[in-house]
mmCIF file of C-alpha atoms in Angstrom:
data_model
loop_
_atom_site.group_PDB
_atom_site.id
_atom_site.type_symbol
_atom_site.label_atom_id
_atom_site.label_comp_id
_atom_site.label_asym_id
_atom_site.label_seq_id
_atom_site.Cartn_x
_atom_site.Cartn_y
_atom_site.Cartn_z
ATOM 1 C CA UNK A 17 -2.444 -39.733 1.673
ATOM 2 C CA UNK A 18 0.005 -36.624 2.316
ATOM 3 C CA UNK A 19 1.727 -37.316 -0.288
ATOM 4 C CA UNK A 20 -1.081 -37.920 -2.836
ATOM 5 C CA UNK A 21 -2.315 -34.504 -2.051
ATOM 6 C CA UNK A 22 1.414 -32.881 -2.506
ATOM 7 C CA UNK A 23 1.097 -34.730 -6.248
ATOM 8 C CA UNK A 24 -2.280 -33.446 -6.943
ATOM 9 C CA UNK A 25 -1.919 -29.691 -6.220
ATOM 10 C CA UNK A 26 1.834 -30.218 -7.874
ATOM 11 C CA UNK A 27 0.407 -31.098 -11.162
ATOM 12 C CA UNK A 28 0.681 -27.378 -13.367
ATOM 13 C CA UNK A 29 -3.100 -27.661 -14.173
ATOM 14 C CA UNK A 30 -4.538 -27.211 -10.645
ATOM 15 C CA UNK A 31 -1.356 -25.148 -9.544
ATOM 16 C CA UNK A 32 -1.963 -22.528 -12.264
ATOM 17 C CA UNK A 33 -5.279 -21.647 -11.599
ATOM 18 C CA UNK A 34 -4.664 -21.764 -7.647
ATOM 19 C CA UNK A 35 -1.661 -19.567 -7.671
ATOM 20 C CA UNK A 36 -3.661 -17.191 -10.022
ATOM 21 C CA UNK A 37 -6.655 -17.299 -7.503
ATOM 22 C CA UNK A 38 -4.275 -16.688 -4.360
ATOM 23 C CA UNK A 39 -2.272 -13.737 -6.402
ATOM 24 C CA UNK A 40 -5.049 -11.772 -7.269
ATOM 25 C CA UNK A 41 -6.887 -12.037 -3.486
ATOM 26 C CA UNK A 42 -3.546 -10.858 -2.958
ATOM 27 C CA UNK A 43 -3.413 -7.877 -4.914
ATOM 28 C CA UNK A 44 -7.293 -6.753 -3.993
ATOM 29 C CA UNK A 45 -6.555 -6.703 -0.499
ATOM 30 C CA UNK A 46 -3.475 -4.445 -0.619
ATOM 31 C CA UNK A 47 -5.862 -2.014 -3.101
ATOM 32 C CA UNK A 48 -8.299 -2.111 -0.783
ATOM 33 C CA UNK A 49 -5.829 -1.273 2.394
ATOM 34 C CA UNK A 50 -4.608 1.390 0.207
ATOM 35 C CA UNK A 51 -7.576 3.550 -1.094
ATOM 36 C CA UNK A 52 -10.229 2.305 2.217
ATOM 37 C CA UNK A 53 -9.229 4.868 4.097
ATOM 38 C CA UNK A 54 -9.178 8.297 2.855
ATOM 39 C CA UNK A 55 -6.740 9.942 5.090
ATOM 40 C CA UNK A 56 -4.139 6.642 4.175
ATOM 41 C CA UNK A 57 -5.205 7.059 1.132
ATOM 42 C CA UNK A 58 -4.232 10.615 0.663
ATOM 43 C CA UNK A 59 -0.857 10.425 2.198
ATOM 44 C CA UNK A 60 0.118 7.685 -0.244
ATOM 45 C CA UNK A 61 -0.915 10.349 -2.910
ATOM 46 C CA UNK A 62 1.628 12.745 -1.831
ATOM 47 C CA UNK A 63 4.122 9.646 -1.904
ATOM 48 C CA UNK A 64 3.816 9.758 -5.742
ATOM 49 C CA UNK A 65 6.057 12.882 -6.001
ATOM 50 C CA UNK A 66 8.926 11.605 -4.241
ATOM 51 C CA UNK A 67 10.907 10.685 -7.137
ATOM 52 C CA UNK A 68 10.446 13.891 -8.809
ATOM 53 C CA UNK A 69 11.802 16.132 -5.886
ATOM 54 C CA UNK A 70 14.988 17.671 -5.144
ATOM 55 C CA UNK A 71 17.597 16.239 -2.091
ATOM 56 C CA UNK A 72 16.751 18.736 0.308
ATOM 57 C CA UNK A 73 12.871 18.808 -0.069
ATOM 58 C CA UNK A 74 10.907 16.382 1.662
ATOM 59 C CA UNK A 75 7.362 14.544 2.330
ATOM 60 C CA UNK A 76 5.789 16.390 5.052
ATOM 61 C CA UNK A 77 4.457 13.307 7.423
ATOM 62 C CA UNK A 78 1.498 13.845 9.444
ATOM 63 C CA UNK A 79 3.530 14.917 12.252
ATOM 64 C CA UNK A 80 4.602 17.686 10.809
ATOM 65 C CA UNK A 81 1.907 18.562 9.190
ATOM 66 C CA UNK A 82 0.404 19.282 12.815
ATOM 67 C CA UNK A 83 3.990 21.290 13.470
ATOM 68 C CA UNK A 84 3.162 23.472 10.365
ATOM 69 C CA UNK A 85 -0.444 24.098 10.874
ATOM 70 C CA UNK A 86 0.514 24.727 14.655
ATOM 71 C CA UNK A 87 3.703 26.909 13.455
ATOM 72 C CA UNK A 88 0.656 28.739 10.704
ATOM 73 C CA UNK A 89 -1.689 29.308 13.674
ATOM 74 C CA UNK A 90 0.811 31.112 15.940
ATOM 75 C CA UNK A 91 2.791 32.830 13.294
ATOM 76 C CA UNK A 92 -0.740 34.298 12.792
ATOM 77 C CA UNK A 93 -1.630 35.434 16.239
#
């Protein structure tokens, strides 16, 4: 019975379409972690200059985002 099953799903007609099925459920729910939430999905936007930067610059994380605004607020006072 197993084993019949392990045939039928083998056989590249019903694999194919499965696999293509399971693949793009796959890639729909990682877009929709991605862009669902718009504060995740604006720190993954700053994520797209990385490449582009120097060494010594960096990706401010929200952490220190807080530090800066904090650092802003009392530099200001």
């Amino acid at each position: 019975m197993i084993s019949d099953f392990f045939n039928w799903i083998g056989r590249p007609e019903i694999a194919k379409p499965i696999e293509l099925v399971l693949l793009f459920t796959i890639f729909v729910i990682v877009v929709l972690y991605a862009y669902a939430s718009r504060k995740r999905g604006q720190r993954l936007e700053t994520y797209k200059d990385i490449p582009f930067l120097d060494d010594h610059e960096h990706i401010p994380t929200d952490a220190n985002q807080e530090q800066v605004k904090k650092n802003e607020s009392d530099a200001r006072k």
